[in-house]
Amino acid sequence: MEIWLNQSSSDDFVLLGIFSHSSTDLVLFSAVMMVFIVALCGNVLLIFLIFMDPQLHTPMYFFLSQLSLMDLMLVCTNVPKMAANFLSGRKSISFLGCGMQIGLFVCLVGSEGLLLGLMAYDRYVAISHPLHYPILMSQRVCLQIVGSSWVFGIIDGLIQMVVVMTFPYCGLREVDHFFCEMLSLLKLACIDTSIFENVIFACCVFMLFLPFSIIVASYARILRTVLHMHSAQAVRKALATCSSHLTAVFLFYGAAMFIYLRPKRYRAPSHDKVVSVFYTVLTPMLNPLIYSLRNREVMGALRKGLDHCRIVNHH
């Protein structure tokens, strides 16, 4: 830590960013900022509703509030710095700032991936074993699921941050990205980082396929249960709760697999930057929308909250 704090300003990194100052890019930058604001408001609102409404004090919504918290932290890790650099014309980021971005980003993406996987198990228990649900998804189990997701992400983030920031960097220190993305940073290291990159690849495979296998196994069981249901209404209800989760899963895993599981020779910085915008800004915006607009309980809580505000204002 001492070494990192003593780094001089000449050790700053330069973030090349994703936007130039052309009129097209100004429109794109404005669009990203709009998405950022919607993501910020949507996730804060969802956390607030889940916290305030007793009807939403169930395991599914507890997991959802944690997912929203992760999304909220994820958009705040990279977007404000990108916006500040774009608007001020400065492109630098300090050595410590870069390390923190890597640590937070890896931690949040890892935690969110695992939580999405474990949320599939929650849906499986709710649909396939509804009578045992309160026992199988007790408060203790819910806290263990969320706690393990956070701990897993934090350990992963810390390890990768420490290793990446202990490599020596030389040359222009220009990161071809809009935030300190680890793979973009490793290209600037003065030493051969191929062993570490292979370890990271193995970690990514594990981190993506462990939750993904939980999701596939859970949904295979859910499908089996749904096929044996005799009531059309029960089938509709089961599919409705699953479709929100599946949409969130495909958005998150699709983007993550595209970036981290492609062979090196097929990687282009321009593609990676666009896909990174997708799951650092767009997915956090879509998650609360996917879960709230398609969900009667959340919309009911929102209406209740708005009615309460109206009554207070009239008095």
PDB file of N, CA and C in Angstrom, residues 145-229:
ATOM      1  N   ILE A 145     -26.267 -16.835   1.330  1.00  0.00           N
ATOM      2  CA  ILE A 145     -26.183 -16.692  -0.134  1.00  0.00           C
ATOM      3  C   ILE A 145     -25.602 -15.317  -0.497  1.00  0.00           C
ATOM      4  N   VAL A 146     -26.171 -14.261   0.106  1.00  0.00           N
ATOM      5  CA  VAL A 146     -25.711 -12.901  -0.204  1.00  0.00           C
ATOM      6  C   VAL A 146     -24.288 -12.694   0.322  1.00  0.00           C
ATOM      7  N   GLY A 147     -24.038 -13.156   1.546  1.00  0.00           N
ATOM      8  CA  GLY A 147     -22.701 -13.004   2.147  1.00  0.00           C
ATOM      9  C   GLY A 147     -21.629 -13.688   1.321  1.00  0.00           C
ATOM     10  N   SER A 148     -21.916 -14.919   0.864  1.00  0.00           N
ATOM     11  CA  SER A 148     -20.909 -15.650   0.080  1.00  0.00           C
ATOM     12  C   SER A 148     -20.660 -14.951  -1.261  1.00  0.00           C
ATOM     13  N   SER A 149     -21.721 -14.375  -1.865  1.00  0.00           N
ATOM     14  CA  SER A 149     -21.539 -13.640  -3.137  1.00  0.00           C
ATOM     15  C   SER A 149     -20.600 -12.456  -2.939  1.00  0.00           C
ATOM     16  N   TRP A 150     -20.843 -11.664  -1.883  1.00  0.00           N
ATOM     17  CA  TRP A 150     -19.999 -10.496  -1.604  1.00  0.00           C
ATOM     18  C   TRP A 150     -18.563 -10.904  -1.276  1.00  0.00           C
ATOM     19  N   VAL A 151     -18.412 -11.904  -0.402  1.00  0.00           N
ATOM     20  CA  VAL A 151     -17.068 -12.325   0.030  1.00  0.00           C
ATOM     21  C   VAL A 151     -16.265 -12.834  -1.166  1.00  0.00           C
ATOM     22  N   PHE A 152     -16.908 -13.659  -1.989  1.00  0.00           N
ATOM     23  CA  PHE A 152     -16.263 -14.212  -3.179  1.00  0.00           C
ATOM     24  C   PHE A 152     -15.759 -13.081  -4.086  1.00  0.00           C
ATOM     25  N   GLY A 153     -16.630 -12.098  -4.328  1.00  0.00           N
ATOM     26  CA  GLY A 153     -16.267 -10.965  -5.185  1.00  0.00           C
ATOM     27  C   GLY A 153     -15.150 -10.124  -4.605  1.00  0.00           C
ATOM     28  N   ILE A 154     -15.232  -9.852  -3.296  1.00  0.00           N
ATOM     29  CA  ILE A 154     -14.229  -9.002  -2.630  1.00  0.00           C
ATOM     30  C   ILE A 154     -12.845  -9.659  -2.668  1.00  0.00           C
ATOM     31  N   ILE A 155     -12.787 -10.969  -2.362  1.00  0.00           N
ATOM     32  CA  ILE A 155     -11.491 -11.678  -2.394  1.00  0.00           C
ATOM     33  C   ILE A 155     -10.906 -11.646  -3.800  1.00  0.00           C
ATOM     34  N   ASP A 156     -11.749 -11.933  -4.789  1.00  0.00           N
ATOM     35  CA  ASP A 156     -11.315 -11.939  -6.188  1.00  0.00           C
ATOM     36  C   ASP A 156     -10.802 -10.561  -6.603  1.00  0.00           C
ATOM     37  N   GLY A 157     -11.566  -9.516  -6.246  1.00  0.00           N
ATOM     38  CA  GLY A 157     -11.180  -8.135  -6.586  1.00  0.00           C
ATOM     39  C   GLY A 157      -9.861  -7.736  -5.950  1.00  0.00           C
ATOM     40  N   LEU A 158      -9.682  -8.080  -4.676  1.00  0.00           N
ATOM     41  CA  LEU A 158      -8.449  -7.721  -3.959  1.00  0.00           C
ATOM     42  C   LEU A 158      -7.232  -8.411  -4.559  1.00  0.00           C
ATOM     43  N   ILE A 159      -7.366  -9.712  -4.831  1.00  0.00           N
ATOM     44  CA  ILE A 159      -6.226 -10.463  -5.392  1.00  0.00           C
ATOM     45  C   ILE A 159      -5.818  -9.866  -6.741  1.00  0.00           C
ATOM     46  N   GLN A 160      -6.810  -9.674  -7.621  1.00  0.00           N
ATOM     47  CA  GLN A 160      -6.474  -9.173  -8.966  1.00  0.00           C
ATOM     48  C   GLN A 160      -5.915  -7.754  -8.909  1.00  0.00           C
ATOM     49  N   MET A 161      -6.472  -6.920  -8.027  1.00  0.00           N
ATOM     50  CA  MET A 161      -5.992  -5.541  -7.914  1.00  0.00           C
ATOM     51  C   MET A 161      -4.533  -5.523  -7.451  1.00  0.00           C
ATOM     52  N   VAL A 162      -4.219  -6.293  -6.412  1.00  0.00           N
ATOM     53  CA  VAL A 162      -2.851  -6.301  -5.861  1.00  0.00           C
ATOM     54  C   VAL A 162      -1.855  -6.802  -6.902  1.00  0.00           C
ATOM     55  N   VAL A 163      -2.210  -7.899  -7.594  1.00  0.00           N
ATOM     56  CA  VAL A 163      -1.283  -8.462  -8.589  1.00  0.00           C
ATOM     57  C   VAL A 163      -1.057  -7.482  -9.736  1.00  0.00           C
ATOM     58  N   VAL A 164      -2.149  -6.936 -10.295  1.00  0.00           N
ATOM     59  CA  VAL A 164      -2.027  -6.035 -11.455  1.00  0.00           C
ATOM     60  C   VAL A 164      -1.238  -4.783 -11.087  1.00  0.00           C
ATOM     61  N   MET A 165      -1.447  -4.265  -9.870  1.00  0.00           N
ATOM     62  CA  MET A 165      -0.778  -3.013  -9.498  1.00  0.00           C
ATOM     63  C   MET A 165       0.673  -3.213  -9.026  1.00  0.00           C
ATOM     64  N   THR A 166       1.109  -4.464  -8.893  1.00  0.00           N
ATOM     65  CA  THR A 166       2.521  -4.676  -8.542  1.00  0.00           C
ATOM     66  C   THR A 166       3.384  -4.903  -9.784  1.00  0.00           C
ATOM     67  N   PHE A 167       2.742  -5.048 -10.949  1.00  0.00           N
ATOM     68  CA  PHE A 167       3.518  -5.159 -12.189  1.00  0.00           C
ATOM     69  C   PHE A 167       4.176  -3.809 -12.503  1.00  0.00           C
ATOM     70  N   PRO A 168       5.387  -3.833 -13.082  1.00  0.00           N
ATOM     71  CA  PRO A 168       5.985  -2.555 -13.503  1.00  0.00           C
ATOM     72  C   PRO A 168       5.370  -2.104 -14.835  1.00  0.00           C
ATOM     73  N   TYR A 169       5.068  -0.812 -14.939  1.00  0.00           N
ATOM     74  CA  TYR A 169       4.495  -0.276 -16.184  1.00  0.00           C
ATOM     75  C   TYR A 169       5.443   0.753 -16.783  1.00  0.00           C
ATOM     76  N   CYS A 170       5.559   0.736 -18.112  1.00  0.00           N
ATOM     77  CA  CYS A 170       6.480   1.695 -18.730  1.00  0.00           C
ATOM     78  C   CYS A 170       5.879   2.229 -20.025  1.00  0.00           C
ATOM     79  N   GLY A 171       6.618   3.089 -20.679  1.00  0.00           N
ATOM     80  CA  GLY A 171       6.123   3.658 -21.933  1.00  0.00           C
ATOM     81  C   GLY A 171       5.124   4.772 -21.678  1.00  0.00           C
ATOM     82  N   LEU A 172       4.165   4.902 -22.602  1.00  0.00           N
ATOM     83  CA  LEU A 172       3.225   6.028 -22.542  1.00  0.00           C
ATOM     84  C   LEU A 172       2.133   5.864 -21.487  1.00  0.00           C
ATOM     85  N   ARG A 173       1.943   4.658 -21.001  1.00  0.00           N
ATOM     86  CA  ARG A 173       0.897   4.377 -19.992  1.00  0.00           C
ATOM     87  C   ARG A 173      -0.494   4.791 -20.471  1.00  0.00           C
ATOM     88  N   GLU A 174      -0.753   4.587 -21.750  1.00  0.00           N
ATOM     89  CA  GLU A 174      -2.072   4.934 -22.297  1.00  0.00           C
ATOM     90  C   GLU A 174      -2.969   3.700 -22.314  1.00  0.00           C
ATOM     91  N   VAL A 175      -4.031   3.754 -21.531  1.00  0.00           N
ATOM     92  CA  VAL A 175      -4.974   2.632 -21.444  1.00  0.00           C
ATOM     93  C   VAL A 175      -6.058   2.847 -22.502  1.00  0.00           C
ATOM     94  N   ASP A 176      -6.163   1.902 -23.438  1.00  0.00           N
ATOM     95  CA  ASP A 176      -7.130   2.067 -24.539  1.00  0.00           C
ATOM     96  C   ASP A 176      -8.529   1.630 -24.074  1.00  0.00           C
ATOM     97  N   HIS A 177      -9.078   2.410 -23.139  1.00  0.00           N
ATOM     98  CA  HIS A 177     -10.390   2.095 -22.564  1.00  0.00           C
ATOM     99  C   HIS A 177     -10.905   3.346 -21.852  1.00  0.00           C
ATOM    100  N   PHE A 178     -12.186   3.298 -21.380  1.00  0.00           N
ATOM    101  CA  PHE A 178     -12.705   4.469 -20.665  1.00  0.00           C
ATOM    102  C   PHE A 178     -12.614   4.299 -19.146  1.00  0.00           C
ATOM    103  N   PHE A 179     -12.099   3.130 -18.700  1.00  0.00           N
ATOM    104  CA  PHE A 179     -11.789   2.959 -17.280  1.00  0.00           C
ATOM    105  C   PHE A 179     -10.594   2.011 -17.191  1.00  0.00           C
ATOM    106  N   CYS A 180     -10.030   1.855 -16.003  1.00  0.00           N
ATOM    107  CA  CYS A 180      -8.875   0.972 -15.849  1.00  0.00           C
ATOM    108  C   CYS A 180      -9.333  -0.476 -15.929  1.00  0.00           C
ATOM    109  N   GLU A 181      -9.459  -0.952 -17.139  1.00  0.00           N
ATOM    110  CA  GLU A 181      -9.894  -2.331 -17.338  1.00  0.00           C
ATOM    111  C   GLU A 181      -8.644  -3.194 -17.356  1.00  0.00           C
ATOM    112  N   MET A 182      -8.687  -4.285 -16.603  1.00  0.00           N
ATOM    113  CA  MET A 182      -7.489  -5.063 -16.335  1.00  0.00           C
ATOM    114  C   MET A 182      -6.752  -5.552 -17.578  1.00  0.00           C
ATOM    115  N   LEU A 183      -7.479  -6.121 -18.531  1.00  0.00           N
ATOM    116  CA  LEU A 183      -6.816  -6.664 -19.721  1.00  0.00           C
ATOM    117  C   LEU A 183      -6.149  -5.552 -20.540  1.00  0.00           C
ATOM    118  N   SER A 184      -6.786  -4.364 -20.565  1.00  0.00           N
ATOM    119  CA  SER A 184      -6.204  -3.228 -21.300  1.00  0.00           C
ATOM    120  C   SER A 184      -4.947  -2.731 -20.597  1.00  0.00           C
ATOM    121  N   LEU A 185      -4.945  -2.815 -19.273  1.00  0.00           N
ATOM    122  CA  LEU A 185      -3.808  -2.337 -18.478  1.00  0.00           C
ATOM    123  C   LEU A 185      -2.614  -3.281 -18.615  1.00  0.00           C
ATOM    124  N   LEU A 186      -2.898  -4.584 -18.677  1.00  0.00           N
ATOM    125  CA  LEU A 186      -1.814  -5.580 -18.753  1.00  0.00           C
ATOM    126  C   LEU A 186      -0.978  -5.428 -20.029  1.00  0.00           C
ATOM    127  N   LYS A 187      -1.587  -4.864 -21.087  1.00  0.00           N
ATOM    128  CA  LYS A 187      -0.851  -4.653 -22.339  1.00  0.00           C
ATOM    129  C   LYS A 187       0.301  -3.671 -22.147  1.00  0.00           C
ATOM    130  N   LEU A 188       0.215  -2.842 -21.090  1.00  0.00           N
ATOM    131  CA  LEU A 188       1.223  -1.800 -20.861  1.00  0.00           C
ATOM    132  C   LEU A 188       2.345  -2.263 -19.932  1.00  0.00           C
ATOM    133  N   ALA A 189       2.237  -3.454 -19.386  1.00  0.00           N
ATOM    134  CA  ALA A 189       3.255  -3.929 -18.437  1.00  0.00           C
ATOM    135  C   ALA A 189       4.580  -4.180 -19.156  1.00  0.00           C
ATOM    136  N   CYS A 190       5.688  -3.906 -18.434  1.00  0.00           N
ATOM    137  CA  CYS A 190       7.024  -4.070 -19.042  1.00  0.00           C
ATOM    138  C   CYS A 190       7.479  -5.521 -19.030  1.00  0.00           C
ATOM    139  N   ILE A 191       6.781  -6.368 -18.299  1.00  0.00           N
ATOM    140  CA  ILE A 191       7.200  -7.763 -18.225  1.00  0.00           C
ATOM    141  C   ILE A 191       6.143  -8.653 -18.878  1.00  0.00           C
ATOM    142  N   ASP A 192       6.507  -9.902 -19.084  1.00  0.00           N
ATOM    143  CA  ASP A 192       5.587 -10.852 -19.709  1.00  0.00           C
ATOM    144  C   ASP A 192       4.502 -11.228 -18.693  1.00  0.00           C
ATOM    145  N   THR A 193       3.248 -10.927 -19.045  1.00  0.00           N
ATOM    146  CA  THR A 193       2.153 -11.200 -18.100  1.00  0.00           C
ATOM    147  C   THR A 193       1.298 -12.387 -18.557  1.00  0.00           C
ATOM    148  N   SER A 194       1.823 -13.168 -19.506  1.00  0.00           N
ATOM    149  CA  SER A 194       0.991 -14.224 -20.112  1.00  0.00           C
ATOM    150  C   SER A 194       0.541 -15.271 -19.083  1.00  0.00           C
ATOM    151  N   ILE A 195       1.407 -15.612 -18.115  1.00  0.00           N
ATOM    152  CA  ILE A 195       1.011 -16.613 -17.102  1.00  0.00           C
ATOM    153  C   ILE A 195      -0.170 -16.079 -16.296  1.00  0.00           C
ATOM    154  N   PHE A 196      -0.046 -14.810 -15.863  1.00  0.00           N
ATOM    155  CA  PHE A 196      -1.124 -14.195 -15.086  1.00  0.00           C
ATOM    156  C   PHE A 196      -2.408 -14.119 -15.917  1.00  0.00           C
ATOM    157  N   GLU A 197      -2.260 -13.775 -17.208  1.00  0.00           N
ATOM    158  CA  GLU A 197      -3.432 -13.689 -18.089  1.00  0.00           C
ATOM    159  C   GLU A 197      -4.120 -15.052 -18.232  1.00  0.00           C
ATOM    160  N   ASN A 198      -3.313 -16.116 -18.284  1.00  0.00           N
ATOM    161  CA  ASN A 198      -3.894 -17.461 -18.361  1.00  0.00           C
ATOM    162  C   ASN A 198      -4.618 -17.823 -17.073  1.00  0.00           C
ATOM    163  N   VAL A 199      -4.043 -17.404 -15.930  1.00  0.00           N
ATOM    164  CA  VAL A 199      -4.691 -17.644 -14.634  1.00  0.00           C
ATOM    165  C   VAL A 199      -6.023 -16.891 -14.588  1.00  0.00           C
ATOM    166  N   ILE A 200      -6.003 -15.629 -15.069  1.00  0.00           N
ATOM    167  CA  ILE A 200      -7.221 -14.813 -15.102  1.00  0.00           C
ATOM    168  C   ILE A 200      -8.271 -15.469 -15.993  1.00  0.00           C
ATOM    169  N   PHE A 201      -7.835 -15.989 -17.143  1.00  0.00           N
ATOM    170  CA  PHE A 201      -8.756 -16.658 -18.060  1.00  0.00           C
ATOM    171  C   PHE A 201      -9.406 -17.859 -17.363  1.00  0.00           C
ATOM    172  N   ALA A 202      -8.580 -18.642 -16.649  1.00  0.00           N
ATOM    173  CA  ALA A 202      -9.098 -19.812 -15.920  1.00  0.00           C
ATOM    174  C   ALA A 202     -10.086 -19.372 -14.839  1.00  0.00           C
ATOM    175  N   CYS A 203      -9.749 -18.264 -14.140  1.00  0.00           N
ATOM    176  CA  CYS A 203     -10.652 -17.730 -13.110  1.00  0.00           C
ATOM    177  C   CYS A 203     -11.976 -17.287 -13.721  1.00  0.00           C
ATOM    178  N   CYS A 204     -11.901 -16.624 -14.879  1.00  0.00           N
ATOM    179  CA  CYS A 204     -13.115 -16.146 -15.553  1.00  0.00           C
ATOM    180  C   CYS A 204     -13.991 -17.315 -15.970  1.00  0.00           C
ATOM    181  N   VAL A 205     -13.348 -18.364 -16.495  1.00  0.00           N
ATOM    182  CA  VAL A 205     -14.107 -19.548 -16.900  1.00  0.00           C
ATOM    183  C   VAL A 205     -14.845 -20.101 -15.679  1.00  0.00           C
ATOM    184  N   PHE A 206     -14.109 -20.218 -14.559  1.00  0.00           N
ATOM    185  CA  PHE A 206     -14.711 -20.745 -13.331  1.00  0.00           C
ATOM    186  C   PHE A 206     -15.826 -19.825 -12.819  1.00  0.00           C
ATOM    187  N   MET A 207     -15.517 -18.508 -12.789  1.00  0.00           N
ATOM    188  CA  MET A 207     -16.477 -17.532 -12.246  1.00  0.00           C
ATOM    189  C   MET A 207     -17.733 -17.411 -13.094  1.00  0.00           C
ATOM    190  N   LEU A 208     -17.612 -17.649 -14.385  1.00  0.00           N
ATOM    191  CA  LEU A 208     -18.788 -17.550 -15.254  1.00  0.00           C
ATOM    192  C   LEU A 208     -19.536 -18.877 -15.335  1.00  0.00           C
ATOM    193  N   PHE A 209     -18.785 -19.985 -15.355  1.00  0.00           N
ATOM    194  CA  PHE A 209     -19.463 -21.273 -15.550  1.00  0.00           C
ATOM    195  C   PHE A 209     -20.012 -21.884 -14.270  1.00  0.00           C
ATOM    196  N   LEU A 210     -19.443 -21.529 -13.119  1.00  0.00           N
ATOM    197  CA  LEU A 210     -20.007 -22.043 -11.861  1.00  0.00           C
ATOM    198  C   LEU A 210     -21.439 -21.517 -11.680  1.00  0.00           C
ATOM    199  N   PRO A 211     -21.642 -20.171 -11.675  1.00  0.00           N
ATOM    200  CA  PRO A 211     -23.026 -19.676 -11.561  1.00  0.00           C
ATOM    201  C   PRO A 211     -23.892 -20.101 -12.742  1.00  0.00           C
ATOM    202  N   PHE A 212     -23.294 -20.128 -13.940  1.00  0.00           N
ATOM    203  CA  PHE A 212     -24.073 -20.456 -15.127  1.00  0.00           C
ATOM    204  C   PHE A 212     -24.581 -21.901 -15.051  1.00  0.00           C
ATOM    205  N   SER A 213     -23.756 -22.792 -14.491  1.00  0.00           N
ATOM    206  CA  SER A 213     -24.196 -24.190 -14.353  1.00  0.00           C
ATOM    207  C   SER A 213     -25.308 -24.303 -13.313  1.00  0.00           C
ATOM    208  N   ILE A 214     -25.258 -23.468 -12.249  1.00  0.00           N
ATOM    209  CA  ILE A 214     -26.346 -23.445 -11.250  1.00  0.00           C
ATOM    210  C   ILE A 214     -27.641 -23.003 -11.946  1.00  0.00           C
ATOM    211  N   ILE A 215     -27.510 -21.985 -12.816  1.00  0.00           N
ATOM    212  CA  ILE A 215     -28.676 -21.446 -13.537  1.00  0.00           C
ATOM    213  C   ILE A 215     -29.283 -22.518 -14.453  1.00  0.00           C
ATOM    214  N   VAL A 216     -28.429 -23.168 -15.240  1.00  0.00           N
ATOM    215  CA  VAL A 216     -28.913 -24.188 -16.177  1.00  0.00           C
ATOM    216  C   VAL A 216     -29.583 -25.341 -15.418  1.00  0.00           C
ATOM    217  N   ALA A 217     -28.937 -25.815 -14.342  1.00  0.00           N
ATOM    218  CA  ALA A 217     -29.499 -26.927 -13.551  1.00  0.00           C
ATOM    219  C   ALA A 217     -30.834 -26.527 -12.929  1.00  0.00           C
ATOM    220  N   SER A 218     -30.892 -25.302 -12.375  1.00  0.00           N
ATOM    221  CA  SER A 218     -32.131 -24.836 -11.739  1.00  0.00           C
ATOM    222  C   SER A 218     -33.267 -24.721 -12.742  1.00  0.00           C
ATOM    223  N   TYR A 219     -32.965 -24.153 -13.911  1.00  0.00           N
ATOM    224  CA  TYR A 219     -34.030 -23.970 -14.913  1.00  0.00           C
ATOM    225  C   TYR A 219     -34.453 -25.286 -15.567  1.00  0.00           C
ATOM    226  N   ALA A 220     -33.551 -26.246 -15.620  1.00  0.00           N
ATOM    227  CA  ALA A 220     -33.933 -27.565 -16.149  1.00  0.00           C
ATOM    228  C   ALA A 220     -34.963 -28.193 -15.204  1.00  0.00           C
ATOM    229  N   ARG A 221     -34.709 -28.056 -13.897  1.00  0.00           N
ATOM    230  CA  ARG A 221     -35.651 -28.588 -12.895  1.00  0.00           C
ATOM    231  C   ARG A 221     -36.978 -27.814 -12.935  1.00  0.00           C
ATOM    232  N   ILE A 222     -36.869 -26.482 -13.079  1.00  0.00           N
ATOM    233  CA  ILE A 222     -38.076 -25.640 -13.130  1.00  0.00           C
ATOM    234  C   ILE A 222     -38.942 -26.054 -14.324  1.00  0.00           C
ATOM    235  N   LEU A 223     -38.305 -26.266 -15.472  1.00  0.00           N
ATOM    236  CA  LEU A 223     -39.021 -26.652 -16.692  1.00  0.00           C
ATOM    237  C   LEU A 223     -39.757 -27.967 -16.483  1.00  0.00           C
ATOM    238  N   ARG A 224     -39.067 -28.897 -15.815  1.00  0.00           N
ATOM    239  CA  ARG A 224     -39.688 -30.199 -15.539  1.00  0.00           C
ATOM    240  C   ARG A 224     -40.949 -30.026 -14.675  1.00  0.00           C
ATOM    241  N   THR A 225     -40.820 -29.147 -13.654  1.00  0.00           N
ATOM    242  CA  THR A 225     -41.963 -28.885 -12.764  1.00  0.00           C
ATOM    243  C   THR A 225     -43.114 -28.236 -13.533  1.00  0.00           C
ATOM    244  N   VAL A 226     -42.773 -27.226 -14.357  1.00  0.00           N
ATOM    245  CA  VAL A 226     -43.789 -26.484 -15.123  1.00  0.00           C
ATOM    246  C   VAL A 226     -44.535 -27.422 -16.079  1.00  0.00           C
ATOM    247  N   LEU A 227     -43.808 -28.346 -16.696  1.00  0.00           N
ATOM    248  CA  LEU A 227     -44.437 -29.277 -17.643  1.00  0.00           C
ATOM    249  C   LEU A 227     -45.441 -30.208 -16.959  1.00  0.00           C
ATOM    250  N   HIS A 228     -45.262 -30.393 -15.641  1.00  0.00           N
ATOM    251  CA  HIS A 228     -46.191 -31.260 -14.904  1.00  0.00           C
ATOM    252  C   HIS A 228     -47.341 -30.492 -14.254  1.00  0.00           C
ATOM    253  N   MET A 229     -47.352 -29.166 -14.434  1.00  0.00           N
ATOM    254  CA  MET A 229     -48.430 -28.360 -13.842  1.00  0.00           C
ATOM    255  C   MET A 229     -49.717 -28.519 -14.655  1.00  0.00           C
TER     256      MET A 229
END
